[in-house]
mmCIF file with all atom_site columns, C-alpha atoms in Angstrom:
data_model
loop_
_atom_site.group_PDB
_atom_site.id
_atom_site.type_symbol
_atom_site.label_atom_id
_atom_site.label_alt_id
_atom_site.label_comp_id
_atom_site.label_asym_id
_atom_site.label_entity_id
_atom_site.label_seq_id
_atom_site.pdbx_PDB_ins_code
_atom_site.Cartn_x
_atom_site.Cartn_y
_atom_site.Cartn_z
_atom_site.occupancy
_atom_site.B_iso_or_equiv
_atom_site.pdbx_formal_charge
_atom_site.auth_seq_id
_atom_site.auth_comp_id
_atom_site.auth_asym_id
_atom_site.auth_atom_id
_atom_site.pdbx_PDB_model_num
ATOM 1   C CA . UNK A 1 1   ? -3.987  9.992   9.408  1.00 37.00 ? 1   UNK A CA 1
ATOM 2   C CA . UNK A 1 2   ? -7.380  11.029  10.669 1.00 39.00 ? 2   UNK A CA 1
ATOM 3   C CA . UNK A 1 3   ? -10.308 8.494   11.730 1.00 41.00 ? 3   UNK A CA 1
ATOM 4   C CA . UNK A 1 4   ? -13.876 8.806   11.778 1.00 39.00 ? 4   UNK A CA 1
ATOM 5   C CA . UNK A 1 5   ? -16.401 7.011   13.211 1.00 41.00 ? 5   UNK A CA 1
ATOM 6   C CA . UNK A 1 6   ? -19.118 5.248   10.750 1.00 38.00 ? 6   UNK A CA 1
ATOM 7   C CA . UNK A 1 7   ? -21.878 5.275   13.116 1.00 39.00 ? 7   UNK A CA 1
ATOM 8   C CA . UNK A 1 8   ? -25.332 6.685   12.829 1.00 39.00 ? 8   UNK A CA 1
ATOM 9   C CA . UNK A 1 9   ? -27.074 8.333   15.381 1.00 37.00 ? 9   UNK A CA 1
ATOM 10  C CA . UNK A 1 10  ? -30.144 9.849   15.350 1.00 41.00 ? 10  UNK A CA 1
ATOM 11  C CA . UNK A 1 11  ? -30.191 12.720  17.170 1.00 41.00 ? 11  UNK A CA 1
ATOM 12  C CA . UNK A 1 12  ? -33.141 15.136  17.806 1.00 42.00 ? 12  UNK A CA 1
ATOM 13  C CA . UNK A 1 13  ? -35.375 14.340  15.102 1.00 43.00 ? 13  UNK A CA 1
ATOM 14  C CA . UNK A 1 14  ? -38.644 13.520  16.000 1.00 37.00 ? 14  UNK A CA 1
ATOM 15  C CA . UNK A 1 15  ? -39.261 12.216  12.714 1.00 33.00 ? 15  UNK A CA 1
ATOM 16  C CA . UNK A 1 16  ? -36.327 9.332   12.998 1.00 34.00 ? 16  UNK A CA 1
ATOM 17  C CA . UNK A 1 17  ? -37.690 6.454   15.314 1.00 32.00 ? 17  UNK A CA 1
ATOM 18  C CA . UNK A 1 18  ? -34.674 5.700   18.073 1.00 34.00 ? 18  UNK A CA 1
ATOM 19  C CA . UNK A 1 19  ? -33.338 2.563   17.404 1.00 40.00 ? 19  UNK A CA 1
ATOM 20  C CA . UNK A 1 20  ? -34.294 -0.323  19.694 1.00 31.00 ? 20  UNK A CA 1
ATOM 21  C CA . UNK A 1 21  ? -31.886 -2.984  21.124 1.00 31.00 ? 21  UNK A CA 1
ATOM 22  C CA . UNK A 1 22  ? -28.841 -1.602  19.914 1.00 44.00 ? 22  UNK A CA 1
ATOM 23  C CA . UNK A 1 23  ? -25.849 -3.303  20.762 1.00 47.00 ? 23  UNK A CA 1
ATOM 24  C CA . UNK A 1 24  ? -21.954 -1.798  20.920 1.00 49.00 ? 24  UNK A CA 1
ATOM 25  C CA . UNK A 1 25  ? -21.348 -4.953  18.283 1.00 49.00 ? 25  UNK A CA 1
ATOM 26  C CA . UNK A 1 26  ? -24.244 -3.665  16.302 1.00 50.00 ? 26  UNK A CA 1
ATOM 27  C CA . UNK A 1 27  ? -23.150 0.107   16.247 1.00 49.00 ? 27  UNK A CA 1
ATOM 28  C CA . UNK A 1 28  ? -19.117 -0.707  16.400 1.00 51.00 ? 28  UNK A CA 1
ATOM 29  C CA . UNK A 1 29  ? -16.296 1.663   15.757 1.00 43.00 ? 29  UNK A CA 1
ATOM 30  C CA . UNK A 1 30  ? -15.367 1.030   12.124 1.00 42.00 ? 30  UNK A CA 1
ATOM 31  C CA . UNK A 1 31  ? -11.785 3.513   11.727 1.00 40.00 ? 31  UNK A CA 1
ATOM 32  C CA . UNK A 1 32  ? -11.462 4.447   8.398  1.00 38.00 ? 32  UNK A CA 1
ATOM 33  C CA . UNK A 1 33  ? -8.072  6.439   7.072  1.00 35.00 ? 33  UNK A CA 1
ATOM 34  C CA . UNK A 1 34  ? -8.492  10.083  5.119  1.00 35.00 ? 34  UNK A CA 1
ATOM 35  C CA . UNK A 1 35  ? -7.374  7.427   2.619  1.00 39.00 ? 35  UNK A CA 1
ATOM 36  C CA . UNK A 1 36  ? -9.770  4.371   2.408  1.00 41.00 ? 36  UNK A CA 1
ATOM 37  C CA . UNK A 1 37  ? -10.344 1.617   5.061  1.00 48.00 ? 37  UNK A CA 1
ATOM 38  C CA . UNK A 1 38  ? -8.150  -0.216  7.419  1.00 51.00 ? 38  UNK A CA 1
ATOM 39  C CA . UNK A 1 39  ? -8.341  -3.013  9.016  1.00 54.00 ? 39  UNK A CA 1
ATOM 40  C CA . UNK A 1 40  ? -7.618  -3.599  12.692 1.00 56.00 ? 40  UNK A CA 1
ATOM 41  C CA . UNK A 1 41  ? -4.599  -5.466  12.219 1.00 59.00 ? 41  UNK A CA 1
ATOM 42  C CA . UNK A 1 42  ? -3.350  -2.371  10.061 1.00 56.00 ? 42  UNK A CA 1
ATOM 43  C CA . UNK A 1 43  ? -4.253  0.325   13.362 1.00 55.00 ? 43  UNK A CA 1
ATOM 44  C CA . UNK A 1 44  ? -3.460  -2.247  15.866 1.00 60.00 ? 44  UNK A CA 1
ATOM 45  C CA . UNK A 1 45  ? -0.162  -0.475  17.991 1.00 59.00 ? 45  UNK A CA 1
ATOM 46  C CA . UNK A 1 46  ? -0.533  2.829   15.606 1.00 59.00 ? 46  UNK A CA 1
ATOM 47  C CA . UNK A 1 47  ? -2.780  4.701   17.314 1.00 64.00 ? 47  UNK A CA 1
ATOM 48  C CA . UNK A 1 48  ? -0.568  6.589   19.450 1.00 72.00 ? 48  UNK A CA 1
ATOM 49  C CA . UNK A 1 49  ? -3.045  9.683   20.427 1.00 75.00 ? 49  UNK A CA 1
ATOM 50  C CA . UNK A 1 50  ? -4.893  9.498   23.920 1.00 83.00 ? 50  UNK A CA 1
ATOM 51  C CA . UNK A 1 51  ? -8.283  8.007   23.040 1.00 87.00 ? 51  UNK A CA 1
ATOM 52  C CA . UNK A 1 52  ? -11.390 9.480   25.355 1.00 91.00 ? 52  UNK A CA 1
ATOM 53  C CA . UNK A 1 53  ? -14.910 8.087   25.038 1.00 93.00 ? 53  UNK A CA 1
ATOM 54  C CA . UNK A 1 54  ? -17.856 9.389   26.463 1.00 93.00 ? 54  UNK A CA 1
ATOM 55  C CA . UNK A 1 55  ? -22.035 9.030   26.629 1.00 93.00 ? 55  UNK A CA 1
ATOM 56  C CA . UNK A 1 56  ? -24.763 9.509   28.842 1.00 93.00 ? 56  UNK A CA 1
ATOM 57  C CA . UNK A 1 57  ? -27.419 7.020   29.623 1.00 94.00 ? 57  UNK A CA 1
ATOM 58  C CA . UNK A 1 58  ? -27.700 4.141   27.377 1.00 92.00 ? 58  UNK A CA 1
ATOM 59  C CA . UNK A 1 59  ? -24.975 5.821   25.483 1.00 91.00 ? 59  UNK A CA 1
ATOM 60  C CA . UNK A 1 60  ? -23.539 5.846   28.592 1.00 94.00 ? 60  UNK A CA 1
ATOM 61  C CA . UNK A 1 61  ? -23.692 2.104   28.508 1.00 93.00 ? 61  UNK A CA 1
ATOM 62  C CA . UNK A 1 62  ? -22.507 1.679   25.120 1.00 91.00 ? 62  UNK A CA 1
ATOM 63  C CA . UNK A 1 63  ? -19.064 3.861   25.888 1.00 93.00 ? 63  UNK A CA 1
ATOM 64  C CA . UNK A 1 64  ? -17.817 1.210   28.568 1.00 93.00 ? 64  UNK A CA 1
ATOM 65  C CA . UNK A 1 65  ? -18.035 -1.440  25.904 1.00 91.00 ? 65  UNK A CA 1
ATOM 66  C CA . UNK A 1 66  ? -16.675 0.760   23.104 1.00 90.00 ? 66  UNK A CA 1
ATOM 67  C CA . UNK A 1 67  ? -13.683 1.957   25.505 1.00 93.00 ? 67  UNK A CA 1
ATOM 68  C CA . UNK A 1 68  ? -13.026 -1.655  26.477 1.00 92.00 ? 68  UNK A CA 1
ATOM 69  C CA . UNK A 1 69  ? -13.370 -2.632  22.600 1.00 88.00 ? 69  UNK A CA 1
ATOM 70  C CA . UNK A 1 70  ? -11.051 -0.113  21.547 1.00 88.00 ? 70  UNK A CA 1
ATOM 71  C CA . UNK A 1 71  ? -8.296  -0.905  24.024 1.00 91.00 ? 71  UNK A CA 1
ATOM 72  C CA . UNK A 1 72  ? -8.481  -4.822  23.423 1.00 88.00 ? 72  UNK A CA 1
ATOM 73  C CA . UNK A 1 73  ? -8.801  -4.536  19.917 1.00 84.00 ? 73  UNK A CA 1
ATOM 74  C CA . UNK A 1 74  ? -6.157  -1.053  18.900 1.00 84.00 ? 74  UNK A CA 1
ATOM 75  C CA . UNK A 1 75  ? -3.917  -0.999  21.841 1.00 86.00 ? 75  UNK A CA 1
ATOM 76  C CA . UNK A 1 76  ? -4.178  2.712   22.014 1.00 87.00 ? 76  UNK A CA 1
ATOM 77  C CA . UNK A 1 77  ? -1.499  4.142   24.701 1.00 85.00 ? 77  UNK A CA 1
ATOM 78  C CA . UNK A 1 78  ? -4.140  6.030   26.444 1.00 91.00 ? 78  UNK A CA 1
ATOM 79  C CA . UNK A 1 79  ? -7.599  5.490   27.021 1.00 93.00 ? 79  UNK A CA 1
ATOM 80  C CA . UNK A 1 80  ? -10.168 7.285   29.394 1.00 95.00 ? 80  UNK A CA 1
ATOM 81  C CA . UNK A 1 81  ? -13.907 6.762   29.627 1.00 96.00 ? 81  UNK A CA 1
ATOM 82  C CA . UNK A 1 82  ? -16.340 9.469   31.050 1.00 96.00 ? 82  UNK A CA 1
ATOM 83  C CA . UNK A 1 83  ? -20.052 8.445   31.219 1.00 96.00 ? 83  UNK A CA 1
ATOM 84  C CA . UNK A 1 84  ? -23.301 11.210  32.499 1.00 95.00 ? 84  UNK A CA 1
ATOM 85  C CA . UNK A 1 85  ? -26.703 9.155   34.078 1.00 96.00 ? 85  UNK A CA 1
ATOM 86  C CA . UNK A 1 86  ? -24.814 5.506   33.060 1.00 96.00 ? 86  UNK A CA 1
ATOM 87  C CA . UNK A 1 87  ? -26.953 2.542   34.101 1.00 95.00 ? 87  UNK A CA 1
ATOM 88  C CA . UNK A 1 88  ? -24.830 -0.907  35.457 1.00 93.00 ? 88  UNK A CA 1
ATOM 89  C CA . UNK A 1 89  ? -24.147 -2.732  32.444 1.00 90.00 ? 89  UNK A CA 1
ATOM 90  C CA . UNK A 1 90  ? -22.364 -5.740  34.257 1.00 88.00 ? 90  UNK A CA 1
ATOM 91  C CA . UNK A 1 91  ? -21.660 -7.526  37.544 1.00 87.00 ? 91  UNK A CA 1
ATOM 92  C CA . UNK A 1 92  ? -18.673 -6.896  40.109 1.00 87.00 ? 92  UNK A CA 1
ATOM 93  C CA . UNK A 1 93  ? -16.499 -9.404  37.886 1.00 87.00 ? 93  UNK A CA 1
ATOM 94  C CA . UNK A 1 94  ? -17.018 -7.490  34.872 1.00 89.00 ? 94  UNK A CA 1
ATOM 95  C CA . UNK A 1 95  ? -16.860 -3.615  36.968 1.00 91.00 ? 95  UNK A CA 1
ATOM 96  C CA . UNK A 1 96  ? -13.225 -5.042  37.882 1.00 92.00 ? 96  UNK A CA 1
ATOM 97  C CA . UNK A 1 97  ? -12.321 -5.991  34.645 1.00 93.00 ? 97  UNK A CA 1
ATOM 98  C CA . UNK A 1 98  ? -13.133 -2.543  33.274 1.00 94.00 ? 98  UNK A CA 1
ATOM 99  C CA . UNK A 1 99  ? -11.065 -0.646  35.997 1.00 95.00 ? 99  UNK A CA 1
ATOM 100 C CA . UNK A 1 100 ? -8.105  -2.766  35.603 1.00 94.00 ? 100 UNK A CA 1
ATOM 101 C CA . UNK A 1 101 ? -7.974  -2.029  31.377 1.00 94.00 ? 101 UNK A CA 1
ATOM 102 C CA . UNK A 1 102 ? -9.520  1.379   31.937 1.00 95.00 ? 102 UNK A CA 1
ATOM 103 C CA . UNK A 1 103 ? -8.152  2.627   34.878 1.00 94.00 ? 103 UNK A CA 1
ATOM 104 C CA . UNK A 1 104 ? -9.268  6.506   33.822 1.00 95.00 ? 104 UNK A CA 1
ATOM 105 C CA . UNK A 1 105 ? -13.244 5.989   33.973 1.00 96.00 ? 105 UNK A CA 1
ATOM 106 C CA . UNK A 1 106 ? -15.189 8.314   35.501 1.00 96.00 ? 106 UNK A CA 1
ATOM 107 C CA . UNK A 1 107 ? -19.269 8.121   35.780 1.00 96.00 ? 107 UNK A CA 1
ATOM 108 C CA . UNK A 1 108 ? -20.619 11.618  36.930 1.00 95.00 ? 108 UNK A CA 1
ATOM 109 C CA . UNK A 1 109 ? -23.760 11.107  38.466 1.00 96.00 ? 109 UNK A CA 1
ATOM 110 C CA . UNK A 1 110 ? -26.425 14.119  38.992 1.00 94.00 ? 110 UNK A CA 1
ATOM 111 C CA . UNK A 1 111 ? -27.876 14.349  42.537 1.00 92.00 ? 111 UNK A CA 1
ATOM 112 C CA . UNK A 1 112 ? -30.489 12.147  42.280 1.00 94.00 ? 112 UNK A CA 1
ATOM 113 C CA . UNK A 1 113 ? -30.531 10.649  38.998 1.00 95.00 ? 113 UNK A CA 1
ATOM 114 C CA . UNK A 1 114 ? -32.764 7.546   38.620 1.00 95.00 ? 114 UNK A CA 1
ATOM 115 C CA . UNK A 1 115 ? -30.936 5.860   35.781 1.00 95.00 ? 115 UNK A CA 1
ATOM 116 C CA . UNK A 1 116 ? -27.661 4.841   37.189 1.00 95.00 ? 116 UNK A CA 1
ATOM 117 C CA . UNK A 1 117 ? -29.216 2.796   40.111 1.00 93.00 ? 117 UNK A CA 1
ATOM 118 C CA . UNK A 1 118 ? -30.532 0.764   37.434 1.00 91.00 ? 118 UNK A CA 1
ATOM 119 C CA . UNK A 1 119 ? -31.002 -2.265  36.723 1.00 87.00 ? 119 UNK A CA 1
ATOM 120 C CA . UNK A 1 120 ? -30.799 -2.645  40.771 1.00 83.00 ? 120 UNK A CA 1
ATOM 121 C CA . UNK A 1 121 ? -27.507 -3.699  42.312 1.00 79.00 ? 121 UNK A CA 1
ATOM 122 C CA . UNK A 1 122 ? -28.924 -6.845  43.946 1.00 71.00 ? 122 UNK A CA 1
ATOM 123 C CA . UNK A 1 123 ? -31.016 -9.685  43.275 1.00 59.00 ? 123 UNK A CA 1
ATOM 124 C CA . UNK A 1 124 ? -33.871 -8.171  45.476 1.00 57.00 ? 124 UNK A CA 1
ATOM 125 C CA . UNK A 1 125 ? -35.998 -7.669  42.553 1.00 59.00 ? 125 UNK A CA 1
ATOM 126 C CA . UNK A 1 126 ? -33.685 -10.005 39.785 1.00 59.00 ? 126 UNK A CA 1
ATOM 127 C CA . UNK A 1 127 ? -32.864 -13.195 40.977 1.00 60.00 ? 127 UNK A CA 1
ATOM 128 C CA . UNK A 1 128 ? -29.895 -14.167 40.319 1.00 60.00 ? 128 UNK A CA 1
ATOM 129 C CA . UNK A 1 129 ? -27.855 -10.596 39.249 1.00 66.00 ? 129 UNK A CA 1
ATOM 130 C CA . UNK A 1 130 ? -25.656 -9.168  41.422 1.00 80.00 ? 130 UNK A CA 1
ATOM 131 C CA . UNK A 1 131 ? -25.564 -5.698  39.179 1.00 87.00 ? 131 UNK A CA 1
ATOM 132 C CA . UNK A 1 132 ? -22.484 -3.199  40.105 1.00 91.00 ? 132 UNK A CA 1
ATOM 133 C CA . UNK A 1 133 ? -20.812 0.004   38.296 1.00 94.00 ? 133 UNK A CA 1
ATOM 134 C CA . UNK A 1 134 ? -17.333 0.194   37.311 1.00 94.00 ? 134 UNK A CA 1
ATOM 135 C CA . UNK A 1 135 ? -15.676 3.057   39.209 1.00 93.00 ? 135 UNK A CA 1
ATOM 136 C CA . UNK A 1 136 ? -15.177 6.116   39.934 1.00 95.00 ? 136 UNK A CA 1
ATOM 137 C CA . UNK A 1 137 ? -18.547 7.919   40.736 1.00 96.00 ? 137 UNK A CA 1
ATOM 138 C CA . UNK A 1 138 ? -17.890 11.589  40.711 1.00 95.00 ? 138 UNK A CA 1
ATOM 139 C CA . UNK A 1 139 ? -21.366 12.810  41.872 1.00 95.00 ? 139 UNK A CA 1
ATOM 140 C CA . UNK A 1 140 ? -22.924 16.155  41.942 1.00 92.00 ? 140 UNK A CA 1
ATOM 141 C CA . UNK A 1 141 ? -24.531 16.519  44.977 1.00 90.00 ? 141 UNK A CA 1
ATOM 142 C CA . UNK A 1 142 ? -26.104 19.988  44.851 1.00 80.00 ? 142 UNK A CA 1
ATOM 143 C CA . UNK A 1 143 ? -27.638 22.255  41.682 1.00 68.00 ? 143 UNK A CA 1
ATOM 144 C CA . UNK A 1 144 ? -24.335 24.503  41.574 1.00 68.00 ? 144 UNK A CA 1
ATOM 145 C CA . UNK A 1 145 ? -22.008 22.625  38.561 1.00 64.00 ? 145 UNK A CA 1
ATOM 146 C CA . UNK A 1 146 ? -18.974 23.393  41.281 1.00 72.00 ? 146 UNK A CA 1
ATOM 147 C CA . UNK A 1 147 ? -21.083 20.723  44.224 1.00 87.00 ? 147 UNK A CA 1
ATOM 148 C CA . UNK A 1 148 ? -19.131 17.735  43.260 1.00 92.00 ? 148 UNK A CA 1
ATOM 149 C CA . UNK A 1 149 ? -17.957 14.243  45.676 1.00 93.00 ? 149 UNK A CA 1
ATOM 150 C CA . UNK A 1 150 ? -15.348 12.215  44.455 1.00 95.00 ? 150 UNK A CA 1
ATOM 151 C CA . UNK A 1 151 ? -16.395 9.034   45.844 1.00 96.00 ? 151 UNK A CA 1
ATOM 152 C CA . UNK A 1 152 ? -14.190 5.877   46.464 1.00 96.00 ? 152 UNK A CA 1
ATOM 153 C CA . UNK A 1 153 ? -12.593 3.174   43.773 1.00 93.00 ? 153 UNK A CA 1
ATOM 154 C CA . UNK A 1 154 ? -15.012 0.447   44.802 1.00 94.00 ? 154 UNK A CA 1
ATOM 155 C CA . UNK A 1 155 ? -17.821 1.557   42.770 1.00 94.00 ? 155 UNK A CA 1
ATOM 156 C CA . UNK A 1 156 ? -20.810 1.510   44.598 1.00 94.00 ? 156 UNK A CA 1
ATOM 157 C CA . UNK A 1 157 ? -19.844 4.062   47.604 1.00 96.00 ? 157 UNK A CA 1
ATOM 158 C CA . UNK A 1 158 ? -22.316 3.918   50.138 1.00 94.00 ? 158 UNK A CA 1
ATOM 159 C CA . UNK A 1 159 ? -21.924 8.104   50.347 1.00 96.00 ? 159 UNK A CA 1
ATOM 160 C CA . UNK A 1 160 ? -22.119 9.279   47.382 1.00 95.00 ? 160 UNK A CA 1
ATOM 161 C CA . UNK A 1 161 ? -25.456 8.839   44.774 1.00 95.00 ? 161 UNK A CA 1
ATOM 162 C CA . UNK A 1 162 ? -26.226 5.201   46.792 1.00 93.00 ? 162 UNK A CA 1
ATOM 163 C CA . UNK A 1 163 ? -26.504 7.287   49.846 1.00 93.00 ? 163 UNK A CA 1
ATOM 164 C CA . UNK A 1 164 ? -29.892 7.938   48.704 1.00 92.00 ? 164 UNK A CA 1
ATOM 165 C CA . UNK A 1 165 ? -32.963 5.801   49.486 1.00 89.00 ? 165 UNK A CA 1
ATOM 166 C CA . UNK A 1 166 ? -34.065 3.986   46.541 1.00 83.00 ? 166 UNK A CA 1
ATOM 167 C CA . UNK A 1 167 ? -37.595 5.490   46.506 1.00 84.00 ? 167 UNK A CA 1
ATOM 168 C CA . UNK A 1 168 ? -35.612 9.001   45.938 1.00 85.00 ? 168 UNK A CA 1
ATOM 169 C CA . UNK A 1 169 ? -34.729 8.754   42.370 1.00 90.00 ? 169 UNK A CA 1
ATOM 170 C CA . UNK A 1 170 ? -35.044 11.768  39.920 1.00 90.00 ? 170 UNK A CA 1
ATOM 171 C CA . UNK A 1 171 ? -35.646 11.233  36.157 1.00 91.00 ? 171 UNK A CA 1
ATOM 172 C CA . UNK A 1 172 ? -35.320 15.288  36.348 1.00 89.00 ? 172 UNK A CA 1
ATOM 173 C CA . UNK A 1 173 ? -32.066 15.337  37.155 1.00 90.00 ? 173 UNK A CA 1
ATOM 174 C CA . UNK A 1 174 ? -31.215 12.790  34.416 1.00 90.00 ? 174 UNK A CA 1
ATOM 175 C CA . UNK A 1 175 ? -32.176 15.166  31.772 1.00 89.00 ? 175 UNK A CA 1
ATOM 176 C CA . UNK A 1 176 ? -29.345 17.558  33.332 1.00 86.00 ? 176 UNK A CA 1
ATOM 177 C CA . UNK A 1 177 ? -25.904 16.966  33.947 1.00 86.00 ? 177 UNK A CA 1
ATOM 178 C CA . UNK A 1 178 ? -23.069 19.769  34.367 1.00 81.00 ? 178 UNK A CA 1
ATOM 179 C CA . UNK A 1 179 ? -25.558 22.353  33.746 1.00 79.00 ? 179 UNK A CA 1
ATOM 180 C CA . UNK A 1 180 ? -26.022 21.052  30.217 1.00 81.00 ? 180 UNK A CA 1
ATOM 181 C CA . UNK A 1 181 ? -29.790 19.757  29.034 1.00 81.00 ? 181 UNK A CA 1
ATOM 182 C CA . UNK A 1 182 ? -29.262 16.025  27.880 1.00 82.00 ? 182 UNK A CA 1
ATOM 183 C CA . UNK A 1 183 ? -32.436 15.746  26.553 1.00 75.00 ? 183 UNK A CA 1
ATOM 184 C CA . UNK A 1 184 ? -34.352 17.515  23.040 1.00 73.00 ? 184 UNK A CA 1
ATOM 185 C CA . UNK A 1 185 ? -36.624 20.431  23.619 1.00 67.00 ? 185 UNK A CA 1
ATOM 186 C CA . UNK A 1 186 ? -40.066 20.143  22.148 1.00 65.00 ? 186 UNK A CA 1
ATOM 187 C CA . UNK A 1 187 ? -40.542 22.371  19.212 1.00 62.00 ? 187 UNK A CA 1
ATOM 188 C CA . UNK A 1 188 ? -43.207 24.650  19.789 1.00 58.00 ? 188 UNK A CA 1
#
């Protein structure tokens, strides 16, 4: 049995507007059989292949929840999660909860990439949020793709990308990550 995944992107047409304030619930995996649909309960325990999901900035985002949704929901035997540029998208509560059910996440972050230090980790500039990113950071500290830190399980490692002072962000080197552009070139 083969699954696809019934979602529509747009990718690097300028003619498609992006959508706005799309949610994982909005945009969620529907698996469908070479043979017609299935319900959950039908996949739930039979998906026996390793499962990996991956995004980069808001997609970026949108992969923790699908990766969480997919292992609640389908019970796969493995799951990993690698994100590129991914911004917080919950507090330290919720970054535990996704290492516990997802303990092979990895969030590559590219020197000084603006994106994943938002929204900001404290409530300096939002009361009341206390903003934090699941681990692990793997960041690439240099502009050779073999300059890489793996930094440590707690998610916010002081030396790795937080290191940096916050008026040092990059929306540069969001646009690259592992030598690859992440970003549409302009037609000329």
């Amino acid at each position: 049995t083969s699954y696809a995944v019934d979602a529509n992107y747009p990718m690097c047409d300028s003619a498609t507007p992006l959508p706005e304030q799309d949610t994982w619930q909005q945009t969620r995996l529907r698996a469908r059989s070479t043979g017609g649909e299935q319900g959950d309960e039908e996949l739930e325990g039979k998906t026996k292949c390793k499962v990996w999901v991956t995004g980069h900035s808001m997609g970026g985002a949108m992969a923790v929840f699908c990766a969480l949704d997919i292992k609640i929901r389908l019970k796969p035997t493995f799951i990993g999660l690698h994100t590129f540029g991914q911004p917080r998208v919950g507090n330290a509560a919720f970054a535990a909860f996704v290492a516990s059910t997802i303990p092979n996440a990895m969030r590559v972050v590219h020197q000084d990439d603006v994106v994943p230090h938002l929204p900001p980790m404290t409530g300096a500039y939002i009361p009341l949020t206390n903003f934090h990113h699941n681990p692990t950071e793997v960041w690439q500290t240099g502009t050779e793709d073999s300059e890489f830190r793996l930094c440590d399980a707690s998610g916010e490692d002081p030396h790795c990308s937080n290191s940096l002072p916050s008026w040092d962000r990059s929306v540069e080197a969001h646009l690259w990550y592992v030598g690859w552009p992440m970003h549409c070139e302009t037609p000329a």
